[in-house]
Amino acid sequence: MKSKLLIVDDEPKILRSLKFLLEDNFQIHISDNSTEAIEIFKKEKIYLVLLDLRLKEDSGLDLMEKLLEIEPNAIIIIMTAYSTIENSINAIKSGAYYFITKPIDNDQLILLLNTADEKLKMFQKISHLEGHIKKDIIGESPHIKEVINIIDRIKDTDATILITGESGTGKELIAQKIHRSSSRADRPFVAINCAAMPGDLLESELFGYKKGAFTGAFKDEIGIIRRADKGTLLLDEIGEMDLRLQSKLLRFLQDKEVRQIGDEKTYNVDVRIICITNRDLKEEVKSGNFREDLYYRINVINLVAPPLRERIEDLKDLIPYFIGKYNISFNKNVNGITDEAYEMLSNYSFKGNIRELENIIQRAVLLATSECIEPDLLHISPQSIMNTSKDLTKNHIKIYEGENMKEIEKKVIEFALKTNNQNRKWTAHSLGIGERTLRYKIKEYNL
Ligand SMILES: Nc1ncnc2c1ncn2[C@@H]1O[C@H](COP(=O)(O)OP(=O)(O)OP(=O)(O)O)[C@@H](O)[C@H]1O
Ligand SMILES: [Mg+2]
């Protein structure tokens, strides 16, 4: 689809000739004055503008500033006959994308507009994706639907939520989603990782301190809990918090009051707490590493981030999503994955869950030289592919009495090729023979 381009110039002749020049490549809108230009710009949601620096009643620079106020991501190219360095510097300083002097060199203009258009499209794709990342948890498996359903039901309660799950399953993403779907969405979302610092430091970060309360307290600090007031506070890796601080946190959860270290006063805080852990907190309670009362206090609602292996059908949404994401980052044009590669991922045991999948796809997109991701680009070893195939017979070879060595060898190679998705390198590796030998055997047995 052609992008929209708004041309603003006070000379009708120029407007006409530019329209004629550019209408093959763009959907053109024209105007000879600021007021109308702003109207069109807003109504048509235009992102690309070619603007004369000197208009009749006001300056192009002023108009440019107004347009950028309305849409900061718009690309504005200034044209002027007054090609002084000063003009161009001012225009660029105020946010113009580029500066072109009259009389206009048509080829230069077209090139410039096309580059700007590419940039815009790229930007729009990225912001669309970012919007996606921010808003959406990808996947339509029953597990993910259940998570989304729970989020929907609890988003506006103030209940503390404990999110558990293996590494890389999207626990933080779920926490963000809860915040964004809640009535606290336009208030702060503050996250702190309890494993990232020693207890004393964590305490002062959370609760704040008065200047001089301890060495290094050079100024007053209100602390993260108060910074999250009216919003959401995420305590990541809560299982790592030391027992003393656990008590202090528990008191805060009961009283909803904080006192900065070295201060007398207490402050009421209204904050929704989400905790994350990949430890088994019940076990930690049993072994005395986690306070039981705190455990019950934070575990009002438990949300479990399901591991990828329990929702492998989500690969069909996750893979294209990550391909799209990295196409943009790496400026690539990968449009999919071969059936074999897909099959391989479906049987792969993802220890790092979605994060690992994302890394695999990222690398594959980066290395891809064709439009489709082939199995060898995944760089996953045959050993880590689970044999969870439902068809158990697939994982056996039957050998019958009276079969000779060659017949058996043929079956073994056939089987190994199949389990390695016809990848010869891995097949050879799994059989402990060289690739050349394998090639020779394949030919010999006509496989
Ligand atoms: N359902 C999903 N859809 C899209 N992206 C996801 C999904 N789940 C996780 N991700 C992505 O995978 C990565 C890991 O997610 P996140 O950091 O939320 O996991 P985590 O459970 O907190 O991991 P860890 O235990 O290692 O802290 C992030 O880049 C996240 O955006
Ligand atoms: Mg995390």
Tab-separated table of N, CA and C in Angstrom, residues 360-443:
chain	number	residue	atom	x	y	z
A	360	ILE	N	16.835	-19.294	20.277
A	360	ILE	CA	17.036	-20.178	19.126
A	360	ILE	C	16.558	-19.493	17.845
A	361	ILE	N	15.376	-18.885	17.913
A	361	ILE	CA	14.827	-18.232	16.724
A	361	ILE	C	15.664	-16.996	16.360
A	362	GLN	N	16.075	-16.288	17.371
A	362	GLN	CA	16.895	-15.100	17.126
A	362	GLN	C	18.143	-15.467	16.322
A	363	ARG	N	18.825	-16.514	16.776
A	363	ARG	CA	20.054	-16.922	16.107
A	363	ARG	C	19.754	-17.401	14.690
A	364	ALA	N	18.664	-18.172	14.563
A	364	ALA	CA	18.323	-18.709	13.246
A	364	ALA	C	18.011	-17.587	12.261
A	365	VAL	N	17.271	-16.587	12.716
A	365	VAL	CA	16.928	-15.468	11.823
A	365	VAL	C	18.199	-14.730	11.423
A	366	LEU	N	19.074	-14.543	12.393
A	366	LEU	CA	20.322	-13.831	12.113
A	366	LEU	C	21.149	-14.559	11.069
A	367	LEU	N	21.189	-15.908	11.168
A	367	LEU	CA	22.053	-16.677	10.288
A	367	LEU	C	21.387	-17.058	8.971
A	368	ALA	N	20.061	-16.882	8.896
A	368	ALA	CA	19.334	-17.384	7.727
A	368	ALA	C	19.806	-16.731	6.431
A	369	THR	N	19.975	-17.569	5.410
A	369	THR	CA	20.331	-17.025	4.110
A	369	THR	C	19.191	-17.223	3.122
A	370	SER	N	18.195	-18.008	3.530
A	370	SER	CA	17.030	-18.168	2.660
A	370	SER	C	15.791	-17.705	3.417
A	371	GLU	N	14.638	-17.842	2.772
A	371	GLU	CA	13.419	-17.315	3.386
A	371	GLU	C	12.885	-18.188	4.509
A	372	CYS	N	13.331	-19.450	4.504
A	372	CYS	CA	12.777	-20.377	5.471
A	372	CYS	C	13.869	-20.895	6.403
A	373	ILE	N	13.539	-21.035	7.648
A	373	ILE	CA	14.522	-21.554	8.601
A	373	ILE	C	14.590	-23.069	8.490
A	374	GLU	N	15.783	-23.560	8.190
A	374	GLU	CA	15.995	-25.000	8.040
A	374	GLU	C	16.480	-25.571	9.371
A	375	PRO	N	16.319	-26.903	9.548
A	375	PRO	CA	16.698	-27.505	10.836
A	375	PRO	C	18.117	-27.160	11.296
A	376	ASP	N	19.069	-27.148	10.353
A	376	ASP	CA	20.448	-26.951	10.815
A	376	ASP	C	20.683	-25.549	11.384
A	377	LEU	N	19.789	-24.619	11.061
A	377	LEU	CA	19.949	-23.268	11.609
A	377	LEU	C	19.538	-23.178	13.072
A	378	LEU	N	18.827	-24.195	13.523
A	378	LEU	CA	18.338	-24.144	14.896
A	378	LEU	C	19.446	-24.417	15.903
A	379	HIS	N	20.486	-25.069	15.414
A	379	HIS	CA	21.635	-25.387	16.277
A	379	HIS	C	21.224	-26.113	17.542
A	380	ILE	N	20.301	-27.059	17.415
A	380	ILE	CA	20.005	-27.833	18.608
A	380	ILE	C	20.467	-29.255	18.374
A	381	SER	N	21.023	-29.826	19.409
A	381	SER	CA	21.648	-31.125	19.222
A	381	SER	C	20.590	-32.224	19.287
A	382	PRO	N	20.806	-33.298	18.522
A	382	PRO	CA	19.826	-34.383	18.496
A	382	PRO	C	19.598	-34.972	19.891
A	383	GLN	N	20.628	-34.921	20.735
A	383	GLN	CA	20.492	-35.498	22.082
A	383	GLN	C	19.397	-34.813	22.888
A	384	SER	N	19.179	-33.522	22.604
A	384	SER	CA	18.222	-32.811	23.441
A	384	SER	C	16.806	-32.891	22.894
A	385	ILE	N	16.646	-33.668	21.853
A	385	ILE	CA	15.293	-33.834	21.336
A	385	ILE	C	14.619	-34.980	22.071
A	386	MET	N	13.475	-34.682	22.646
A	386	MET	CA	12.799	-35.698	23.438
A	386	MET	C	12.215	-36.765	22.543
A	387	ASN	N	12.192	-37.954	23.064
A	387	ASN	CA	11.501	-38.990	22.316
A	387	ASN	C	10.110	-39.179	22.878
A	388	THR	N	9.319	-38.137	22.719
A	388	THR	CA	7.990	-38.200	23.328
A	388	THR	C	6.944	-38.547	22.287
A	389	SER	N	7.443	-39.015	21.172
A	389	SER	CA	6.514	-39.317	20.097
A	389	SER	C	5.429	-40.277	20.567
A	390	LYS	N	4.198	-39.938	20.181
A	390	LYS	CA	3.083	-40.743	20.654
A	390	LYS	C	3.103	-42.129	20.003
A	391	ASP	N	3.591	-42.156	18.792
A	391	ASP	CA	3.663	-43.422	18.091
A	391	ASP	C	4.923	-44.166	18.535
A	392	LEU	N	4.730	-45.031	19.524
A	392	LEU	CA	5.901	-45.655	20.127
A	392	LEU	C	6.689	-46.527	19.159
A	393	THR	N	5.974	-47.077	18.211
A	393	THR	CA	6.669	-47.958	17.280
A	393	THR	C	7.722	-47.196	16.494
A	394	LYS	N	7.503	-45.870	16.424
A	394	LYS	CA	8.473	-45.041	15.714
A	394	LYS	C	9.853	-45.108	16.373
A	395	ASN	N	9.844	-45.397	17.679
A	395	ASN	CA	11.113	-45.384	18.390
A	395	ASN	C	11.760	-46.759	18.518
A	396	HIS	N	11.275	-47.697	17.740
A	396	HIS	CA	11.864	-49.030	17.786
A	396	HIS	C	12.245	-49.498	16.386
A	397	ILE	N	13.236	-50.366	16.372
A	397	ILE	CA	13.467	-51.082	15.127
A	397	ILE	C	13.294	-52.547	15.480
A	398	LYS	N	12.615	-53.245	14.614
A	398	LYS	CA	12.464	-54.685	14.881
A	398	LYS	C	13.473	-55.467	14.034
A	399	ILE	N	14.091	-56.385	14.670
A	399	ILE	CA	15.043	-57.223	13.943
A	399	ILE	C	14.542	-58.664	14.011
A	400	TYR	N	14.493	-59.288	12.863
A	400	TYR	CA	13.953	-60.636	12.833
A	400	TYR	C	15.052	-61.668	12.647
A	401	GLU	N	14.739	-62.807	13.134
A	401	GLU	CA	15.669	-63.919	12.983
A	401	GLU	C	15.952	-64.136	11.505
A	402	GLY	N	17.205	-64.373	11.217
A	402	GLY	CA	17.534	-64.670	9.831
A	402	GLY	C	17.903	-63.456	9.011
A	403	GLU	N	17.707	-62.257	9.551
A	403	GLU	CA	18.091	-61.058	8.796
A	403	GLU	C	19.614	-60.925	8.812
A	404	ASN	N	20.138	-60.523	7.668
A	404	ASN	CA	21.590	-60.401	7.659
A	404	ASN	C	22.031	-58.993	8.072
A	405	MET	N	23.328	-58.852	8.252
A	405	MET	CA	23.914	-57.621	8.769
A	405	MET	C	23.533	-56.410	7.926
A	406	LYS	N	23.571	-56.631	6.587
A	406	LYS	CA	23.270	-55.510	5.698
A	406	LYS	C	21.832	-55.037	5.877
A	407	GLU	N	20.921	-55.985	5.992
A	407	GLU	CA	19.512	-55.614	6.184
A	407	GLU	C	19.314	-54.846	7.490
A	408	ILE	N	20.021	-55.332	8.516
A	408	ILE	CA	19.892	-54.667	9.817
A	408	ILE	C	20.498	-53.264	9.750
A	409	GLU	N	21.654	-53.178	9.130
A	409	GLU	CA	22.321	-51.882	9.031
A	409	GLU	C	21.432	-50.880	8.287
A	410	LYS	N	20.806	-51.346	7.247
A	410	LYS	CA	19.924	-50.475	6.483
A	410	LYS	C	18.803	-49.918	7.374
A	411	LYS	N	18.207	-50.826	8.159
A	411	LYS	CA	17.130	-50.396	9.055
A	411	LYS	C	17.615	-49.369	10.065
A	412	VAL	N	18.820	-49.645	10.620
A	412	VAL	CA	19.360	-48.751	11.644
A	412	VAL	C	19.579	-47.351	11.058
A	413	ILE	N	20.145	-47.325	9.863
A	413	ILE	CA	20.425	-46.019	9.260
A	413	ILE	C	19.130	-45.285	8.914
A	414	GLU	N	18.197	-46.029	8.396
A	414	GLU	CA	16.903	-45.452	8.059
A	414	GLU	C	16.243	-44.830	9.294
A	415	PHE	N	16.315	-45.602	10.373
A	415	PHE	CA	15.727	-45.173	11.641
A	415	PHE	C	16.424	-43.904	12.167
A	416	ALA	N	17.766	-43.952	12.116
A	416	ALA	CA	18.537	-42.806	12.641
A	416	ALA	C	18.267	-41.551	11.820
A	417	LEU	N	18.146	-41.735	10.510
A	417	LEU	CA	17.847	-40.575	9.649
A	417	LEU	C	16.502	-39.968	10.025
A	418	LYS	N	15.563	-40.841	10.297
A	418	LYS	CA	14.227	-40.381	10.627
A	418	LYS	C	14.211	-39.623	11.961
A	419	THR	N	14.851	-40.212	12.960
A	419	THR	CA	14.831	-39.536	14.262
A	419	THR	C	15.650	-38.249	14.233
A	420	ASN	N	16.541	-38.121	13.275
A	420	ASN	CA	17.312	-36.877	13.179
A	420	ASN	C	16.787	-35.973	12.069
A	421	ASN	N	15.545	-36.180	11.722
A	421	ASN	CA	14.908	-35.347	10.705
A	421	ASN	C	15.716	-35.257	9.414
A	422	GLN	N	16.299	-36.364	9.027
A	422	GLN	CA	17.064	-36.456	7.774
A	422	GLN	C	18.322	-35.585	7.783
A	423	ASN	N	18.668	-35.077	8.936
A	423	ASN	CA	19.900	-34.286	9.000
A	423	ASN	C	21.091	-35.242	9.063
A	424	ARG	N	21.913	-35.182	8.026
A	424	ARG	CA	22.970	-36.189	7.893
A	424	ARG	C	24.071	-36.027	8.927
A	425	LYS	N	24.348	-34.791	9.243
A	425	LYS	CA	25.415	-34.523	10.205
A	425	LYS	C	25.075	-35.186	11.551
A	426	TRP	N	23.847	-34.939	11.981
A	426	TRP	CA	23.456	-35.478	13.285
A	426	TRP	C	23.289	-36.984	13.238
A	427	THR	N	22.772	-37.443	12.105
A	427	THR	CA	22.599	-38.882	11.973
A	427	THR	C	23.951	-39.570	12.107
A	428	ALA	N	24.929	-39.032	11.387
A	428	ALA	CA	26.267	-39.613	11.450
A	428	ALA	C	26.784	-39.563	12.876
A	429	HIS	N	26.563	-38.419	13.493
A	429	HIS	CA	27.029	-38.239	14.861
A	429	HIS	C	26.379	-39.253	15.800
A	430	SER	N	25.070	-39.417	15.663
A	430	SER	CA	24.368	-40.312	16.584
A	430	SER	C	24.762	-41.773	16.356
A	431	LEU	N	25.200	-42.084	15.140
A	431	LEU	CA	25.590	-43.464	14.860
A	431	LEU	C	27.080	-43.699	15.118
A	432	GLY	N	27.768	-42.602	15.386
A	432	GLY	CA	29.199	-42.715	15.637
A	432	GLY	C	30.005	-43.055	14.393
A	433	ILE	N	29.499	-42.614	13.234
A	433	ILE	CA	30.266	-42.835	11.998
A	433	ILE	C	30.497	-41.494	11.308
A	434	GLY	N	31.405	-41.456	10.366
A	434	GLY	CA	31.689	-40.211	9.658
A	434	GLY	C	30.583	-39.890	8.677
A	435	GLU	N	30.504	-38.603	8.327
A	435	GLU	CA	29.467	-38.186	7.373
A	435	GLU	C	29.665	-38.834	6.008
A	436	ARG	N	30.949	-39.012	5.657
A	436	ARG	CA	31.224	-39.613	4.342
A	436	ARG	C	30.750	-41.051	4.286
A	437	THR	N	31.030	-41.749	5.369
A	437	THR	CA	30.580	-43.139	5.454
A	437	THR	C	29.057	-43.199	5.341
A	438	LEU	N	28.404	-42.269	6.055
A	438	LEU	CA	26.947	-42.247	6.021
A	438	LEU	C	26.449	-42.018	4.590
A	439	ARG	N	27.065	-41.033	3.929
A	439	ARG	CA	26.659	-40.730	2.553
A	439	ARG	C	26.774	-41.972	1.669
A	440	TYR	N	27.878	-42.666	1.859
A	440	TYR	CA	28.151	-43.868	1.085
A	440	TYR	C	27.087	-44.933	1.328
A	441	LYS	N	26.740	-45.094	2.635
A	441	LYS	CA	25.733	-46.104	2.985
A	441	LYS	C	24.352	-45.730	2.427
A	442	ILE	N	24.040	-44.457	2.496
A	442	ILE	CA	22.741	-44.011	1.995
A	442	ILE	C	22.603	-44.373	0.520
A	443	LYS	N	23.708	-44.168	-0.194
A	443	LYS	CA	23.714	-44.480	-1.604
A	443	LYS	C	23.607	-45.996	-1.821
